[in-house]
mmCIF file of C-alpha atoms and ligand atoms in Angstrom:
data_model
loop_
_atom_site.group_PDB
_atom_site.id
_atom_site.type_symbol
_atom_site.label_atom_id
_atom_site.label_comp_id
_atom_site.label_asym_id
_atom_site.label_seq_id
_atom_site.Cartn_x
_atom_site.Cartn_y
_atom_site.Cartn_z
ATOM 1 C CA UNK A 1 -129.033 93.512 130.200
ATOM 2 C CA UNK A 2 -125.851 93.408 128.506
ATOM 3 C CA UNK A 3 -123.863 91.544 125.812
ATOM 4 C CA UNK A 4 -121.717 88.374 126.889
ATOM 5 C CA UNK A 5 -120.382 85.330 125.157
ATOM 6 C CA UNK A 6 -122.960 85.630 122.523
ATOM 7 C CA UNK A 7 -122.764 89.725 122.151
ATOM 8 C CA UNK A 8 -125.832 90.746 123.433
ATOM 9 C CA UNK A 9 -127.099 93.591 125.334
ATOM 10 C CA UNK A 10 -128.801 92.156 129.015
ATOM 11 C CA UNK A 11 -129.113 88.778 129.016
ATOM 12 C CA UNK A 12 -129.054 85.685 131.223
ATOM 13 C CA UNK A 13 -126.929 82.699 131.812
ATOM 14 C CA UNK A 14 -127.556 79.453 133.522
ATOM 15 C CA UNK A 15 -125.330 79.285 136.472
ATOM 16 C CA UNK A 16 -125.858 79.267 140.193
ATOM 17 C CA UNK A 17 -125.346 82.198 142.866
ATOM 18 C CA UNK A 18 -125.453 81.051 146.255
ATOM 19 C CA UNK A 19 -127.644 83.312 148.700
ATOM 20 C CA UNK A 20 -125.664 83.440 151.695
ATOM 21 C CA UNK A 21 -126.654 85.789 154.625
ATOM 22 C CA UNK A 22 -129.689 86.665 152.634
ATOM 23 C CA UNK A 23 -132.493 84.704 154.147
ATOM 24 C CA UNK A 24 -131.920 86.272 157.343
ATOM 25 C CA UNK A 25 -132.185 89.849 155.631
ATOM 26 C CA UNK A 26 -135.117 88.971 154.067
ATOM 27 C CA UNK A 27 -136.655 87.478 156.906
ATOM 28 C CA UNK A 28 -136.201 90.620 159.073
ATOM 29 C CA UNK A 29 -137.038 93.143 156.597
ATOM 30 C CA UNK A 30 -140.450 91.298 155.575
ATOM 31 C CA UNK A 31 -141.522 90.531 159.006
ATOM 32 C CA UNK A 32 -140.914 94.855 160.153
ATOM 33 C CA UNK A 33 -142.912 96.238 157.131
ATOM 34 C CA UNK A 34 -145.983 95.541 156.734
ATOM 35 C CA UNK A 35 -145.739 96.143 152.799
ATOM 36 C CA UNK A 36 -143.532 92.980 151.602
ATOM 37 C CA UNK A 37 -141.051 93.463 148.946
ATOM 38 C CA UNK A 38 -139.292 91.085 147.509
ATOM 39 C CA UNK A 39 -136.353 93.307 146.077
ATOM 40 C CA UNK A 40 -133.545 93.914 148.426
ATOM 41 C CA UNK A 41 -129.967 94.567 148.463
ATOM 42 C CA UNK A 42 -126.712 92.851 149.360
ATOM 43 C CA UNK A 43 -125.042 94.892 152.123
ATOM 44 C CA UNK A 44 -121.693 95.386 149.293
ATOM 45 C CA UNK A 45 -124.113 97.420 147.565
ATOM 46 C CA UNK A 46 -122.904 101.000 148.606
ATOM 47 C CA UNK A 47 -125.358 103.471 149.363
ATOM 48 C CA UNK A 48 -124.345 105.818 146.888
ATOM 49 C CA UNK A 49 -124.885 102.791 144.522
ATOM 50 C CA UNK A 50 -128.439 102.608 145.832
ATOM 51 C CA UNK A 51 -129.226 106.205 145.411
ATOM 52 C CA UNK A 52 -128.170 106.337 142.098
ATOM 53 C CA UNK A 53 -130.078 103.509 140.948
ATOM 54 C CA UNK A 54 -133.232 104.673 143.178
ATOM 55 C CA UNK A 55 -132.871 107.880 141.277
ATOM 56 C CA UNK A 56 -133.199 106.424 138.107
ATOM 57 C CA UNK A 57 -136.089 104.057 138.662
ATOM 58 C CA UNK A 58 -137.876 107.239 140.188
ATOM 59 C CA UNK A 59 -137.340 108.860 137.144
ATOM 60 C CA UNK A 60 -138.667 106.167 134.868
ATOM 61 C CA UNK A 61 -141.620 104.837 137.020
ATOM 62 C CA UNK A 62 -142.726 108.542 137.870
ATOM 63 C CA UNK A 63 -143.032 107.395 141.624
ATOM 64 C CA UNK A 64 -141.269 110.136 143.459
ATOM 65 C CA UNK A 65 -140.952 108.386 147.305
ATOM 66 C CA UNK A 66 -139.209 104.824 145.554
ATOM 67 C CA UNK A 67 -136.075 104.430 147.218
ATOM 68 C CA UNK A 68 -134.236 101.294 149.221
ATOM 69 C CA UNK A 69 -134.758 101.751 152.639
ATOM 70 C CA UNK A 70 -132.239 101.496 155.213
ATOM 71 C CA UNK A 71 -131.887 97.629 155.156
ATOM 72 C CA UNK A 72 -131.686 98.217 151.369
ATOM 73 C CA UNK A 73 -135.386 96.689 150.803
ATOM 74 C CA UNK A 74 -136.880 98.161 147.628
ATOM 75 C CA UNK A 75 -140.136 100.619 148.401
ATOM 76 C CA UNK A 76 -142.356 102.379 146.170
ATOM 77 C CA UNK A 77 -143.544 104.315 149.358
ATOM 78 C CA UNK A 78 -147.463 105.994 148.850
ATOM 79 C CA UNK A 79 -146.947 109.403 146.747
ATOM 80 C CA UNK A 80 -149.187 109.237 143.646
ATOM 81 C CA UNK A 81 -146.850 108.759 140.797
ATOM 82 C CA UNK A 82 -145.940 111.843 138.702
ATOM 83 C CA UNK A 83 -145.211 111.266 134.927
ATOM 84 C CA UNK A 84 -143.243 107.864 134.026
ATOM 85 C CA UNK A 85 -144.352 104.498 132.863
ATOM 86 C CA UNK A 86 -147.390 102.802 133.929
ATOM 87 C CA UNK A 87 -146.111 100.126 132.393
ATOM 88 C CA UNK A 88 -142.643 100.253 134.225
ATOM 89 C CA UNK A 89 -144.535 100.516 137.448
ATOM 90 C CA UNK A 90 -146.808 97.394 136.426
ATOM 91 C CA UNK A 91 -143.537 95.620 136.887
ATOM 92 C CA UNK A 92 -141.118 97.065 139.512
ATOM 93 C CA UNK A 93 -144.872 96.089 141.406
ATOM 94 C CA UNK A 94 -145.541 92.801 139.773
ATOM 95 C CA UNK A 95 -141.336 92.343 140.867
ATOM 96 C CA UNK A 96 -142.000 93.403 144.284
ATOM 97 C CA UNK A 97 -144.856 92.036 145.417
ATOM 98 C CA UNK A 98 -145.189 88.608 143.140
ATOM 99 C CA UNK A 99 -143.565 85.337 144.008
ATOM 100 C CA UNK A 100 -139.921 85.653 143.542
ATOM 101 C CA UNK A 101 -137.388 87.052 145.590
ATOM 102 C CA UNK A 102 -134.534 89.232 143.632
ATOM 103 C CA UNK A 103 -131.499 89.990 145.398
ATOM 104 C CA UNK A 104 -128.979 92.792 143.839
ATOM 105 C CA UNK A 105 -125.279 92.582 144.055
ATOM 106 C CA UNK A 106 -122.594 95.103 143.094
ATOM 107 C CA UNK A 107 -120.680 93.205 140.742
ATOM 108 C CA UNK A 108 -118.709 96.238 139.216
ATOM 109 C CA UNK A 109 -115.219 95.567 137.441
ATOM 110 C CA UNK A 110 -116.090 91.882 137.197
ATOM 111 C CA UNK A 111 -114.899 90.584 134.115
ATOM 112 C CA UNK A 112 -117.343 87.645 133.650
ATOM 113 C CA UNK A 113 -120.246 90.669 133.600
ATOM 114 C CA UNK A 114 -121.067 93.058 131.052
ATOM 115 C CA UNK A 115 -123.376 95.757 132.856
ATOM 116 C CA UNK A 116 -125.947 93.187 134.397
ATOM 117 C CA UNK A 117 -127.159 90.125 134.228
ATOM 118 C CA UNK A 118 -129.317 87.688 136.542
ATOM 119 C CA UNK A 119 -128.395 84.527 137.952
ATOM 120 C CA UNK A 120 -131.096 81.880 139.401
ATOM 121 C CA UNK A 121 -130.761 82.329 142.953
ATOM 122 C CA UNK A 122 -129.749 78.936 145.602
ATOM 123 C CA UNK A 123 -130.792 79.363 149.310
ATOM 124 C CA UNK A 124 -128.121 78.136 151.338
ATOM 125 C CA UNK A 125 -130.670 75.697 153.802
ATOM 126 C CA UNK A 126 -131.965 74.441 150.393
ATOM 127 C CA UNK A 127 -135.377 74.513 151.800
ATOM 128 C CA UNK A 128 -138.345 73.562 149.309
ATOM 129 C CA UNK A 129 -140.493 76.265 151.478
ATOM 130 C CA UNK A 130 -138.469 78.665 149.796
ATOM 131 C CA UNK A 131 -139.374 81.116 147.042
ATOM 132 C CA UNK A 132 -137.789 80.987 144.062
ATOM 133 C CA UNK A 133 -134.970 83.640 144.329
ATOM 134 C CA UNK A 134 -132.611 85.634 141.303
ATOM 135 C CA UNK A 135 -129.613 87.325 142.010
ATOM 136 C CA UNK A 136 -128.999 90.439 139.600
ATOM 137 C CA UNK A 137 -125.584 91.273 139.549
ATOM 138 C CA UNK A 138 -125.304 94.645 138.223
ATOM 139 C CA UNK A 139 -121.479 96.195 136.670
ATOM 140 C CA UNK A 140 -121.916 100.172 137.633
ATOM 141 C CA UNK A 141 -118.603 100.622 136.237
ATOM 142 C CA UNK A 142 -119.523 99.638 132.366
ATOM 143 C CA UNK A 143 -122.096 101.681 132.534
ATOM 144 C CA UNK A 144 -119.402 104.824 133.549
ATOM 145 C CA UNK A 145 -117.355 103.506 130.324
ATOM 146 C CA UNK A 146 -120.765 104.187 127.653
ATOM 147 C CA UNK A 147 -120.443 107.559 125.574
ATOM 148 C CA UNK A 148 -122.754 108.536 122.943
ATOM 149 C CA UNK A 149 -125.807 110.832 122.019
ATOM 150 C CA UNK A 150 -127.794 112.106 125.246
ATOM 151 C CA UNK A 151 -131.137 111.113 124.221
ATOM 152 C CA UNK A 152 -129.634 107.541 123.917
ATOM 153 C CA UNK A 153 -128.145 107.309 126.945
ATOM 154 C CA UNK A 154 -131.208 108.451 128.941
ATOM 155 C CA UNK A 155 -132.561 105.073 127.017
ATOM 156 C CA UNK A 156 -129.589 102.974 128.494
ATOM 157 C CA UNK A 157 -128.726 103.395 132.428
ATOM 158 C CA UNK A 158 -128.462 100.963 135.021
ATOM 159 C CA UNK A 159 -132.070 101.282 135.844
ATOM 160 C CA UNK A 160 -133.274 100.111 132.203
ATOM 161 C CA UNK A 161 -130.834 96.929 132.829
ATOM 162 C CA UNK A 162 -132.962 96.270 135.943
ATOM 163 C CA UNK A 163 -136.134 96.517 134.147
ATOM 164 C CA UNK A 164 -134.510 94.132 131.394
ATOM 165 C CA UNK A 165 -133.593 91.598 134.480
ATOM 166 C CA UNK A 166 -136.952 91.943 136.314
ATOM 167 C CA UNK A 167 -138.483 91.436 133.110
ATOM 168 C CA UNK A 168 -136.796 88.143 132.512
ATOM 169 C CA UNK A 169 -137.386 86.808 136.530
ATOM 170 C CA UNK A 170 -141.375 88.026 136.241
ATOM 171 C CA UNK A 171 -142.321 87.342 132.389
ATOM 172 C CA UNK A 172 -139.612 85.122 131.465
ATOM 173 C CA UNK A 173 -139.297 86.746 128.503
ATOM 174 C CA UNK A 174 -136.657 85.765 126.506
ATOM 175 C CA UNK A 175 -134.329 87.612 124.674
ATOM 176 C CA UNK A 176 -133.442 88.437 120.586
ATOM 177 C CA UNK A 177 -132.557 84.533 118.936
ATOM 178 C CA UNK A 178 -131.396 86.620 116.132
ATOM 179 C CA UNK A 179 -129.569 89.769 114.598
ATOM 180 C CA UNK A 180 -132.102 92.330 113.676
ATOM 181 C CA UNK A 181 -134.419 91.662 116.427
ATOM 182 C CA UNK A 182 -135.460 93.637 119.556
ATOM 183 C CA UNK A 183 -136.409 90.321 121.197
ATOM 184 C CA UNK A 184 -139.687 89.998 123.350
ATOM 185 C CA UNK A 185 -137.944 91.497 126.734
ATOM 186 C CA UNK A 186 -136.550 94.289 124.889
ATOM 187 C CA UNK A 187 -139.475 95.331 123.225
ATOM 188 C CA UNK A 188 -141.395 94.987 126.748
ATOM 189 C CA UNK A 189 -138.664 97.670 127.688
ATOM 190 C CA UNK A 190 -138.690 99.788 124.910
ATOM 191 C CA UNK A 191 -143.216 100.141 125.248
ATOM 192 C CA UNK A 192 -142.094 101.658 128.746
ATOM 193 C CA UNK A 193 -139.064 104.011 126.526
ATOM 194 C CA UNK A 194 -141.671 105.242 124.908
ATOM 195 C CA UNK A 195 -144.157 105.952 127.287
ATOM 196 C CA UNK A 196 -141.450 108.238 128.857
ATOM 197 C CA UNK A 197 -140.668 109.715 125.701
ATOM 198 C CA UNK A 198 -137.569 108.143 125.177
ATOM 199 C CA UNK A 199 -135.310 106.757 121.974
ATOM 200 C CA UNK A 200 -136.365 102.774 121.579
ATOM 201 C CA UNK A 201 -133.535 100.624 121.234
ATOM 202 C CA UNK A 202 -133.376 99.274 117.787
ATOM 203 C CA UNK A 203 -131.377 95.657 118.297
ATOM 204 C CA UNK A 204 -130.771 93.387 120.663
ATOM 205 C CA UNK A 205 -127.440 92.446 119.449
ATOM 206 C CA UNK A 206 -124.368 95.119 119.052
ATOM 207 C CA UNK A 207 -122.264 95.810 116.430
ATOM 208 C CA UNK A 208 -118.753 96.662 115.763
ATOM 209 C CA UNK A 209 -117.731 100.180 114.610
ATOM 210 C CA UNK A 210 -116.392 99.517 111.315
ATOM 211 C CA UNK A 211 -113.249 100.824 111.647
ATOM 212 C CA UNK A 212 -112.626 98.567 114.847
ATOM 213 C CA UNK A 213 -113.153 95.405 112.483
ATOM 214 C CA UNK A 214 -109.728 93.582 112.335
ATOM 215 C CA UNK A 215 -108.233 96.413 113.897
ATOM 216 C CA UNK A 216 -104.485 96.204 115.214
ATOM 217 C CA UNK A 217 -105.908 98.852 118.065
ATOM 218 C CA UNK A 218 -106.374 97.233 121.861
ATOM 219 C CA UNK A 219 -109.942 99.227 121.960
ATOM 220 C CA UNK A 220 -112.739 97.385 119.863
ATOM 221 C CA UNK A 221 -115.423 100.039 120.006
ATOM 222 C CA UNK A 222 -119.136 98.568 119.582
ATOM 223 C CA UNK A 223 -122.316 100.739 119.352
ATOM 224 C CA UNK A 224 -125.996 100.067 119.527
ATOM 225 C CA UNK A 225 -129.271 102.162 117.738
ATOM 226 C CA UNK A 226 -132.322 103.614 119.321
ATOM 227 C CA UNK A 227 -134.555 105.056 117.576
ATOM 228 C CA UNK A 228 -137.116 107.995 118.298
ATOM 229 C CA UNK A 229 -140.124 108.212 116.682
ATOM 230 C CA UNK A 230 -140.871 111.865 114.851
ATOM 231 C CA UNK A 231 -144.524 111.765 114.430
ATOM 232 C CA UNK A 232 -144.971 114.779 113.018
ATOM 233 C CA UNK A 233 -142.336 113.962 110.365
ATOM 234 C CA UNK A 234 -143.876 110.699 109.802
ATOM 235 C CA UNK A 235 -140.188 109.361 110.367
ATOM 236 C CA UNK A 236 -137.491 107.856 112.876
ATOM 237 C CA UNK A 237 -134.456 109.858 114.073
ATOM 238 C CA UNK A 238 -131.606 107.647 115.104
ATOM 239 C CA UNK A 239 -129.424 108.240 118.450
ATOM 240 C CA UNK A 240 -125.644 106.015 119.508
ATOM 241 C CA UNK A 241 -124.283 104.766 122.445
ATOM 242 C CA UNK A 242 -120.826 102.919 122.034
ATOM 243 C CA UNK A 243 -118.385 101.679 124.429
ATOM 244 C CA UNK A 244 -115.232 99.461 124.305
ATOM 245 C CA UNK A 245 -115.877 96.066 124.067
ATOM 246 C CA UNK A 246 -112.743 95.187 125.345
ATOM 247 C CA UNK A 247 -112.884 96.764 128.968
ATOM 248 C CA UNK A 248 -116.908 96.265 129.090
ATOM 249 C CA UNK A 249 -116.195 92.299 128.417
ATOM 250 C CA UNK A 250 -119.121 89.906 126.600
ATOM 251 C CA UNK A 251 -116.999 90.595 123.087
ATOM 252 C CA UNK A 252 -117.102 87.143 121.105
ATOM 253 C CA UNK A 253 -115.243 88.198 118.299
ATOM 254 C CA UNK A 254 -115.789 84.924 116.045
ATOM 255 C CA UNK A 255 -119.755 85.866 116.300
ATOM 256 C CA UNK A 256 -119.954 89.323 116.140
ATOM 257 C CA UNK A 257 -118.115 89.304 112.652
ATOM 258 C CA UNK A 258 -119.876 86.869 111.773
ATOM 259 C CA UNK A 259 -122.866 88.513 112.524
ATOM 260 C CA UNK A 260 -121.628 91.413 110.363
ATOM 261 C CA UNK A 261 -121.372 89.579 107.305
HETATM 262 ZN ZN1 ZN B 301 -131.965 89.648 128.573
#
């Protein structure tokens, strides 16, 4: 979801994470349900971790029984949904039912990850029966470190960096090129903002706080726009979030003054 070498906001790099123990997880879970899914968890993801994200996707997708159950397997369960996206549930559905597997791993205070990001996936067997499998490694801890305007921050949680990753592992959507842009993932994300009534994010890329440019401070503070549509008023109203660049990580300095020029 987030900003990284090229200060961005969820994204995705090219580098390997090696499923260990998962297979057999998988296996076991998919064989005692009779409902695949194809989401599930990595046992260091804590169950109050899992609750908390559960929460959120409930309240986005409207679906009031999703949770992980107890072997951390992603459900929507059967309640009718209430509210929410239809197009968020389109593809938590197309995520947990289609061809891919996507593990999630609790990769909070890692420096290398600014709030999440998804990895292909390697099975450890290497077996060509197997599907293709993502592993979305998700920093809870940023996401403590983001202050701002409340209406924005309902419009950036952990759960909307899910969405961003599943987004990129169904649709292989790819992500802003340029500054100025939402990029086709993010404006995938922001249709399901909106159908929830929430702020759309306005970039893809962050920006500095001016006063943090060349600052002698340790903190470099970086913010990003959404936007909420004012029908009535014919016009946009404009809501923050910001965070320290510095303890979030994905800063590149030489870009992102560049990309203020
Ligand atoms: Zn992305």
């Amino acid at each position: 979801m987030l900003p990284r070498s090229r200060g961005i906001v969820f994204f995705r790099i090219h580098q390997l994470a090696w499923l260990v123990g998962i297979p057999l997880i998988l296996a076991t879970n998919l064989l005692a349900e009779p409902i695949h899914s194809n989401v599930v968890c990595r046992e260091d993801l804590s169950q109050e971790r899992r609750n908390e994200l559960a929460g959120k996707l409930r309240q986005i997708t409207g679906w009031p029984d999703l949770k992980f159950d107890r072997s951390g397997v992603l459900r929507v369960g059967t309640a009718s949904p209430v509210g929410g996206s239809p197009t968020a549930r389109e593809l938590v559905a197309k995520t947990i039912y289609g061809k891919n597997v996507v593990v999630l791993e609790d990769a909070s205070k890692h420096s290398d990850v600014a709030f999440c990001r998804v990895l292909p996936g390697k099975w450890k067997d290497d077996s060509s029966s197997r599907p293709p499998a993502h592993v979305v490694q998700i920093d809870f801890s940023d996401f403590e470190q983001v202050l701002g305007d409340e209406q924005a921050l309902q419009s950036f949680n952990v759960a909307w960096a899910l969405l961003h990753e599943f987004e990129h592992v169904v649709n292989d959507s790819p992500d802003a090129a340029s500054f100025g842009e939402t990029g086709e993932c993010e404006a995938h994300i922001n249709q399901m903002r909106r159908e929830c009534n929430l702020p759309q994010r306005a970039d893809y890329f962050y920006t500095l706080l001016p006063l943090s440019k060349d600052s002698a401070f340790v903190t470099r503070l970086v913010r990003l726009a959404f936007d909420q549509e004012q029908p009535a008023a014919n016009k946009k109203r404009r809501y923050w979030v910001l965070w320290d660049a510095n303890a979030v990580g994905g800063l590149d300095a030489r870009k992102q003054i560049a990309a203020l020029r």
